[in-house]
XYZ file of N, CA, C and O in Angstrom:
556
model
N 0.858 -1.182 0.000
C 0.000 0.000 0.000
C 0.900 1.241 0.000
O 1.608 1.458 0.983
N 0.906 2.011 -0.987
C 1.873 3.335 -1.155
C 0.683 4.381 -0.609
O -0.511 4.500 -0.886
N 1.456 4.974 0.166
C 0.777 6.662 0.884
C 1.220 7.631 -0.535
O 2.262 7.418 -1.154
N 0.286 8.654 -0.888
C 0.880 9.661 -2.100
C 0.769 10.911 -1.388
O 1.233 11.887 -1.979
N 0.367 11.061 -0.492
C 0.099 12.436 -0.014
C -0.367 12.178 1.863
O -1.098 11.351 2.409
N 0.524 13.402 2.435
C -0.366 13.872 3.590
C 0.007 15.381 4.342
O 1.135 15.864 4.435
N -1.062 15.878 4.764
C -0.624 17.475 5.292
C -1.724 17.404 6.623
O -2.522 16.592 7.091
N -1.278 18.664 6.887
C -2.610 18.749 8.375
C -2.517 20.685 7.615
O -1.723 21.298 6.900
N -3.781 20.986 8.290
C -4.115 22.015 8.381
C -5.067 23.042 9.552
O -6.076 22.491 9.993
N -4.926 23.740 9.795
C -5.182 24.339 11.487
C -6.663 23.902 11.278
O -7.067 23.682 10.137
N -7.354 23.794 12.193
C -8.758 23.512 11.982
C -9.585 24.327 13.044
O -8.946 24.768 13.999
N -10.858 24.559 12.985
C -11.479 23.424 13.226
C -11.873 23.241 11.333
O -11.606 24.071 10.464
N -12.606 21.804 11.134
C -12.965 21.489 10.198
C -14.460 23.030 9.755
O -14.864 23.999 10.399
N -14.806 22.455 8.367
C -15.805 23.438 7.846
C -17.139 22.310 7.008
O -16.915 21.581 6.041
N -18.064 22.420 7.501
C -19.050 21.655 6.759
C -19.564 22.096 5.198
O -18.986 23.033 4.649
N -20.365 21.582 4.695
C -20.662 21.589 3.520
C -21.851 22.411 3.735
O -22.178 23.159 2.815
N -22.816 22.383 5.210
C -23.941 22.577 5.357
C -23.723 23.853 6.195
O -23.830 23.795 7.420
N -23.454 24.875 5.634
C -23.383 25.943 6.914
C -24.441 26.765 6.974
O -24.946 27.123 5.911
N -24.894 27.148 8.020
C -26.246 27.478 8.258
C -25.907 29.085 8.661
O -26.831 29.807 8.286
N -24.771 29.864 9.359
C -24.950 30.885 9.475
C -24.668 31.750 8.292
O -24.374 31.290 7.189
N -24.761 32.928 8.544
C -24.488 34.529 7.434
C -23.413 34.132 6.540
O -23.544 33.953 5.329
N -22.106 33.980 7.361
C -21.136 33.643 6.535
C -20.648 32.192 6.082
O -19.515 31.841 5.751
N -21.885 31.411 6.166
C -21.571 30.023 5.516
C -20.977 29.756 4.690
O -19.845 29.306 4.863
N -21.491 29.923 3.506
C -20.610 29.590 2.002
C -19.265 30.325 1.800
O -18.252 29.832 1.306
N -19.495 32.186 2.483
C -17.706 32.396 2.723
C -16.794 31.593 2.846
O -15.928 31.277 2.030
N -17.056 31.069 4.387
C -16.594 30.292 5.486
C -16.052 28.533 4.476
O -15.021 27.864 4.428
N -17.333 28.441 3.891
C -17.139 27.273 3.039
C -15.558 27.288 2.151
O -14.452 26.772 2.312
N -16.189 28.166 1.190
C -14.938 28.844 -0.159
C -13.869 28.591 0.656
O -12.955 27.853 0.290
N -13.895 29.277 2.020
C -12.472 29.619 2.490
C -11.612 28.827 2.873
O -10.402 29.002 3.014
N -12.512 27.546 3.124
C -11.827 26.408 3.729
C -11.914 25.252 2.286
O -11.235 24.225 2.259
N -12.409 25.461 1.699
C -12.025 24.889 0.159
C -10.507 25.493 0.033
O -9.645 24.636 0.228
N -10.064 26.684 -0.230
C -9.471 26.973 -0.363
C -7.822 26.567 0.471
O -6.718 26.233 0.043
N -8.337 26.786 1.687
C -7.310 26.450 2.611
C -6.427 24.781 2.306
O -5.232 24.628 2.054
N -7.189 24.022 2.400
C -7.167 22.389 1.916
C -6.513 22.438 0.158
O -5.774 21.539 -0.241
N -6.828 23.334 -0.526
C -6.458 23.008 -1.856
C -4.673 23.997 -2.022
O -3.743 23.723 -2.781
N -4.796 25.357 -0.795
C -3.160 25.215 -0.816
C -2.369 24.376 0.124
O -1.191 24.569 0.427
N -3.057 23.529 0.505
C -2.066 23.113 1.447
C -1.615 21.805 0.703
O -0.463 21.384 0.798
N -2.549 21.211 -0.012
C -2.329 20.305 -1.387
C -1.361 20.596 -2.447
O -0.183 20.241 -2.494
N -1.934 21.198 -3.175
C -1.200 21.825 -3.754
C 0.036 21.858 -4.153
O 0.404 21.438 -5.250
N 0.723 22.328 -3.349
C 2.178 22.486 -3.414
C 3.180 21.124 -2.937
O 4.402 21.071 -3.081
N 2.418 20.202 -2.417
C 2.765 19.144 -2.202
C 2.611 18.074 -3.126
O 3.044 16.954 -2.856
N 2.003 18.338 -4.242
C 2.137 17.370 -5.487
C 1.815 18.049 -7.003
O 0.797 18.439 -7.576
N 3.591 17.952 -7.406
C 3.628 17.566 -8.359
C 3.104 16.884 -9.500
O 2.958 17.291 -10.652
N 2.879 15.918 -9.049
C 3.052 14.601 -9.973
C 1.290 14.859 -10.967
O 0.486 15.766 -10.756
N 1.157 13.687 -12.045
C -0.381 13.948 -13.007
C -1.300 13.488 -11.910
O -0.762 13.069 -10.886
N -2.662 13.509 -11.983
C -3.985 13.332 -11.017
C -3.916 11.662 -10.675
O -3.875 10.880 -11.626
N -3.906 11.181 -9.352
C -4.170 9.853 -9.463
C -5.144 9.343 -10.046
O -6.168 9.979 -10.298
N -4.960 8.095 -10.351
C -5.923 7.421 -11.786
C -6.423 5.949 -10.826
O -5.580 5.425 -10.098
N -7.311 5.588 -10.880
C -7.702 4.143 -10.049
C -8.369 4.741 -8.881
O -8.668 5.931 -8.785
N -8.628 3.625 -7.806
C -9.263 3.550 -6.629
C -8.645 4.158 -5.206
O -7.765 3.362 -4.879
N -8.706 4.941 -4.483
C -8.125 5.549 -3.351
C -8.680 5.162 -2.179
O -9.681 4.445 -2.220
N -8.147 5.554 -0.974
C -8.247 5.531 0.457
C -7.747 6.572 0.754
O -6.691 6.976 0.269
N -8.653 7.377 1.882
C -8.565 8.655 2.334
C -9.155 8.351 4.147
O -10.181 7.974 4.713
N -7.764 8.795 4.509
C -8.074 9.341 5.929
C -7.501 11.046 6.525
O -6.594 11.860 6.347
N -8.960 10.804 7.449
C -9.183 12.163 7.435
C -9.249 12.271 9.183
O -10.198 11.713 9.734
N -8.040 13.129 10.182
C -8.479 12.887 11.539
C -8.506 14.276 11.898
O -7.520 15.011 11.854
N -9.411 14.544 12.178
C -10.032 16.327 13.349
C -9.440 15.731 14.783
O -9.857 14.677 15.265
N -8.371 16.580 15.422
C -7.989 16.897 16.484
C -8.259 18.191 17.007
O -7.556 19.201 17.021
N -9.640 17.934 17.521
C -10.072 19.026 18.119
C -9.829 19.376 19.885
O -9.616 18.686 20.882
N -9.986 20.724 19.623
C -10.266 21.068 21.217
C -11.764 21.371 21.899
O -12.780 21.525 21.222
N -11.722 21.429 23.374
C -13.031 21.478 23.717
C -13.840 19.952 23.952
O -13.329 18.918 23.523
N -15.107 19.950 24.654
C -16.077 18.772 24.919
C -16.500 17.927 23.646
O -16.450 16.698 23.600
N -16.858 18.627 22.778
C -16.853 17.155 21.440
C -16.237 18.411 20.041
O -15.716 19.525 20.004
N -16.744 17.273 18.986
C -16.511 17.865 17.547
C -17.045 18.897 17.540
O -17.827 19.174 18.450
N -16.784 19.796 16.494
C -17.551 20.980 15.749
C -18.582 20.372 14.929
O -19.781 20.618 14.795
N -17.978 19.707 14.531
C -18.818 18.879 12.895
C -18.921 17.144 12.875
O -17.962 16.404 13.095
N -20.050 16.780 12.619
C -20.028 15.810 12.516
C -19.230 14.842 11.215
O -19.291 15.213 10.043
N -18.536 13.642 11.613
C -17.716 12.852 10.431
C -18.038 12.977 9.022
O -17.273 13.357 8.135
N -19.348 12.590 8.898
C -20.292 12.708 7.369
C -19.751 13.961 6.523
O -19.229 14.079 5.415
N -20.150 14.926 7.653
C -20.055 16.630 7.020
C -18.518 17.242 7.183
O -18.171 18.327 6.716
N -17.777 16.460 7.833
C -16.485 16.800 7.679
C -15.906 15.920 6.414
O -14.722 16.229 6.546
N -15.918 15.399 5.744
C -15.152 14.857 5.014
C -15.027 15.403 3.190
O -14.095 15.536 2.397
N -16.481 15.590 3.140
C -17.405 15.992 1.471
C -16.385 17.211 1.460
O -15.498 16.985 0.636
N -16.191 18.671 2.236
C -15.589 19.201 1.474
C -14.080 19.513 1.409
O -13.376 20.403 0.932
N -13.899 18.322 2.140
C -12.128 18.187 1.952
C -11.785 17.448 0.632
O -10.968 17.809 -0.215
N -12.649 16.230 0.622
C -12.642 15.750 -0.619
C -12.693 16.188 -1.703
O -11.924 15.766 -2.567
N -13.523 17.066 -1.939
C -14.018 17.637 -3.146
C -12.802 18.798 -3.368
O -12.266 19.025 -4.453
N -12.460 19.550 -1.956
C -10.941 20.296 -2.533
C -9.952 19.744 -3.104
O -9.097 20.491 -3.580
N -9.817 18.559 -3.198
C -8.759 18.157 -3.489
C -8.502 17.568 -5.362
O -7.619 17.349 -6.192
N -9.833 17.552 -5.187
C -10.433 17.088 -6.914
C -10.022 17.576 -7.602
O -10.292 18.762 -7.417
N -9.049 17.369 -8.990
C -8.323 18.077 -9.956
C -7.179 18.544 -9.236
O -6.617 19.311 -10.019
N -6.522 18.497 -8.157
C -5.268 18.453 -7.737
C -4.327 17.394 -7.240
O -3.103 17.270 -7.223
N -5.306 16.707 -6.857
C -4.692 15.156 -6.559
C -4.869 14.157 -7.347
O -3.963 13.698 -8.043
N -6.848 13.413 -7.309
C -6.984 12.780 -7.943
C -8.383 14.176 -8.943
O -8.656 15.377 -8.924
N -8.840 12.833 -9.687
C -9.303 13.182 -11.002
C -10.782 13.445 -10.369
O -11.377 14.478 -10.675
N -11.323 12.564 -9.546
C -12.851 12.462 -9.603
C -12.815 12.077 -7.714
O -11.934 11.271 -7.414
N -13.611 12.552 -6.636
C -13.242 12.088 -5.708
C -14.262 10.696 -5.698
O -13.958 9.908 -4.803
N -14.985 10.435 -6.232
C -15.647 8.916 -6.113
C -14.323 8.083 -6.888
O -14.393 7.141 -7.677
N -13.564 8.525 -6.559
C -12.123 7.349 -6.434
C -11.763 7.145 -5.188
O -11.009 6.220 -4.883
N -12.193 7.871 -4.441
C -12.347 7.149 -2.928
C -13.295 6.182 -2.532
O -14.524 6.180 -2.459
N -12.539 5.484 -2.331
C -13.859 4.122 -2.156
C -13.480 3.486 -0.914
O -13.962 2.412 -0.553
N -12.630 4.133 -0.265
C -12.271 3.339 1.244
C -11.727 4.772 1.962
O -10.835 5.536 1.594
N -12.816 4.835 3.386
C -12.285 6.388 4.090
C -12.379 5.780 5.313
O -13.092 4.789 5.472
N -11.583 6.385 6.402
C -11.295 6.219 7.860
C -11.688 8.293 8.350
O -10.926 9.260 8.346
N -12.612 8.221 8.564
C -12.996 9.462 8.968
C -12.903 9.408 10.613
O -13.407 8.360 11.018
N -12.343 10.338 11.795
C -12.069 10.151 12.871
C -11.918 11.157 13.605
O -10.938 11.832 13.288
N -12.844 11.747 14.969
C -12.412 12.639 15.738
C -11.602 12.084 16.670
O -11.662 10.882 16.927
N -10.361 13.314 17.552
C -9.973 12.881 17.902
C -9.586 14.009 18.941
O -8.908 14.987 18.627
N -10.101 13.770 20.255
C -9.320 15.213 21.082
C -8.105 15.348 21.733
O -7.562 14.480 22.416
N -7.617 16.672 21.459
C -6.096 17.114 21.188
C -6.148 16.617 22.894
O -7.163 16.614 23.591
N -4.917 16.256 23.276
C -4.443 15.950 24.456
C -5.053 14.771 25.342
O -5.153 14.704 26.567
N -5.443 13.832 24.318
C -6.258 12.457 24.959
C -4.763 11.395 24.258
O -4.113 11.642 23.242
N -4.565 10.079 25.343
C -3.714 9.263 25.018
C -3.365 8.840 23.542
O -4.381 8.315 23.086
N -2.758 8.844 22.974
C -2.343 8.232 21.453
C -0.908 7.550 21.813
O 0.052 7.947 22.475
N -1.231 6.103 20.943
C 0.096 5.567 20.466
C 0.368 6.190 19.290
O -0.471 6.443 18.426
N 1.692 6.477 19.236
C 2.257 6.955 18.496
C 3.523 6.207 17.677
O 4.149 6.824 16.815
N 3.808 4.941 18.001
C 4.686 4.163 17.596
C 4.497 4.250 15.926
O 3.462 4.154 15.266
N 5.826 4.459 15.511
C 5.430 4.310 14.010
C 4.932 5.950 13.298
O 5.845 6.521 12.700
N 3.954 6.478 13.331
C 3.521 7.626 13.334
C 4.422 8.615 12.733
O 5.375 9.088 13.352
N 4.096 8.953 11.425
C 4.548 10.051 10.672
C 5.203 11.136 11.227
O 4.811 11.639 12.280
N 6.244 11.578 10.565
C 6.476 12.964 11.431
C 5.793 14.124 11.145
O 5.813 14.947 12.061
N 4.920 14.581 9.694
C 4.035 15.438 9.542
C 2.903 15.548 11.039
O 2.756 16.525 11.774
N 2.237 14.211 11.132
C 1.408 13.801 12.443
C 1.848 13.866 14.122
O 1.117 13.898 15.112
N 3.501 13.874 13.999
C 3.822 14.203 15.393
C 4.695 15.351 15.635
O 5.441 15.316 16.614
N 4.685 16.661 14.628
C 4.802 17.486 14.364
C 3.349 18.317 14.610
O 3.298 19.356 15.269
N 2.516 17.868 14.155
C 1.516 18.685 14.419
C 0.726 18.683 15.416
O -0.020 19.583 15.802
N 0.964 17.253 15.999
C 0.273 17.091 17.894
C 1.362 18.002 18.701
O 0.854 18.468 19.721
N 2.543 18.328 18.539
C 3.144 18.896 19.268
C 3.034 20.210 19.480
O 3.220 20.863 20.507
N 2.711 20.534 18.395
C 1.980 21.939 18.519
C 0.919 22.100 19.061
O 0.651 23.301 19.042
N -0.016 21.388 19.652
C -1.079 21.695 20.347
C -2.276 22.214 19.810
O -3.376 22.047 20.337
N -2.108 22.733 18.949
C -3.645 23.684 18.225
C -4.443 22.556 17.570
O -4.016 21.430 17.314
N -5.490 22.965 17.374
C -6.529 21.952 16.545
C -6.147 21.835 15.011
O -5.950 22.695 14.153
N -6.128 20.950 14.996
C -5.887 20.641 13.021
C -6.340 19.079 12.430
O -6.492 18.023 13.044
N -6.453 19.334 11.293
C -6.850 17.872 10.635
C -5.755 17.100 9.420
O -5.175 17.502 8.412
N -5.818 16.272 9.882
C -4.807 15.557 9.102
C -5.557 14.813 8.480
O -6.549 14.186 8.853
N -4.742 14.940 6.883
C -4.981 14.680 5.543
C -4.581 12.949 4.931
O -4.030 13.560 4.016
N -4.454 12.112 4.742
C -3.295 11.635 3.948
C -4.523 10.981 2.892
O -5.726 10.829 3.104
N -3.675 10.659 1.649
C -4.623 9.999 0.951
C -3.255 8.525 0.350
O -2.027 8.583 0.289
N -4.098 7.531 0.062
C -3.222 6.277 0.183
C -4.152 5.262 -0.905
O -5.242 5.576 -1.383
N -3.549 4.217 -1.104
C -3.945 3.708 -2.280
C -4.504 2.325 -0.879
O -3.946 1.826 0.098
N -5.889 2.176 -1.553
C -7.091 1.489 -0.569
C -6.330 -0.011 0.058
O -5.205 -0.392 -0.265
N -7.152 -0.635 0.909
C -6.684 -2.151 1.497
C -7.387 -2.944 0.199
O -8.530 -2.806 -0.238
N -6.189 -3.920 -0.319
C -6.827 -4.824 -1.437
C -6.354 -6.001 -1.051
O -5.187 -5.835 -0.697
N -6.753 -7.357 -0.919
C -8.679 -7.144 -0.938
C -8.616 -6.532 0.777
O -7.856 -6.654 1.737
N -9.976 -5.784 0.447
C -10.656 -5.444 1.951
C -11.171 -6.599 2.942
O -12.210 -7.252 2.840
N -10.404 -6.663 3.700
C -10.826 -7.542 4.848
C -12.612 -7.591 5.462
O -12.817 -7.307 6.642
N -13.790 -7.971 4.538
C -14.798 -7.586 5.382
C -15.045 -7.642 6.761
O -14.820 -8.784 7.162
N -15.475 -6.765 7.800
C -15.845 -7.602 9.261
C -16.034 -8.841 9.927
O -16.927 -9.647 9.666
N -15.348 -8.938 10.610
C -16.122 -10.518 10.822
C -17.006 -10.717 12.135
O -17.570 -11.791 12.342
């Protein structure tokens, strides 16, 4: 399984569904945010085939901002035409809150990922990776 990409970016996450004044601003802006932080981290032509995308909110405070569902659609979709081609090439996602300063193993663990817990602030980490083949169903 080859990893092609991963970044974090300050968060909190931004839904698809925003209900106040400056929703869709707020939206754009965080489209935006996710597509430079991409961006500049790949080179290479649009991935072609089937993907796996994980996506973890390390938030602060008593729970999430956003629920998993609504956190994921518009990270995905930023990334469309910069990474891969179409995001229904994701066909395997690990979507995950996670609050900043609760136990984590860390064995193994990227240094983008323990670089950015060390900093303390809320952010979400990105990576996108080529899916589990075959997928182990539940048992």
């Amino acid at each position: 399984m080859a990893m092609h990409l991963e970044f974090v970016v300050l968060g909190p996450p931004i839904s698809n569904q925003q209900s106040t004044p400056n929703g869709k601003a707020n939206l754009i802006s965080w489209h935006a945010t996710i597509a430079s932080a991409a961006r500049p981290l790949w080179a290479n032509p649009l991935l072609m085939g089937h993907l796996k995308a994980i996506i973890i909110n390390f938030y602060a405070g008593n729970k999430p901002s956003i629920d998993v569902d609504n956190m994921s659609k518009p990270i995905l979709d930023a990334m469309q035409n910069i990474i891969y081609d179409d995001d229904r090439q994701i066909v395997q996602a690990e979507i995950i809150h996670l609050k900043i300063g609760a136990a984590f193993s860390i064995a193994g663990v990227s240094k983008t990922l323990v670089t950015a817990l060390q900093a303390g602030s809320q952010f979400v980490y990105v990576r996108i990776e080529d899916p589990v083949d075959p997928f182990p169903l539940p048992k």
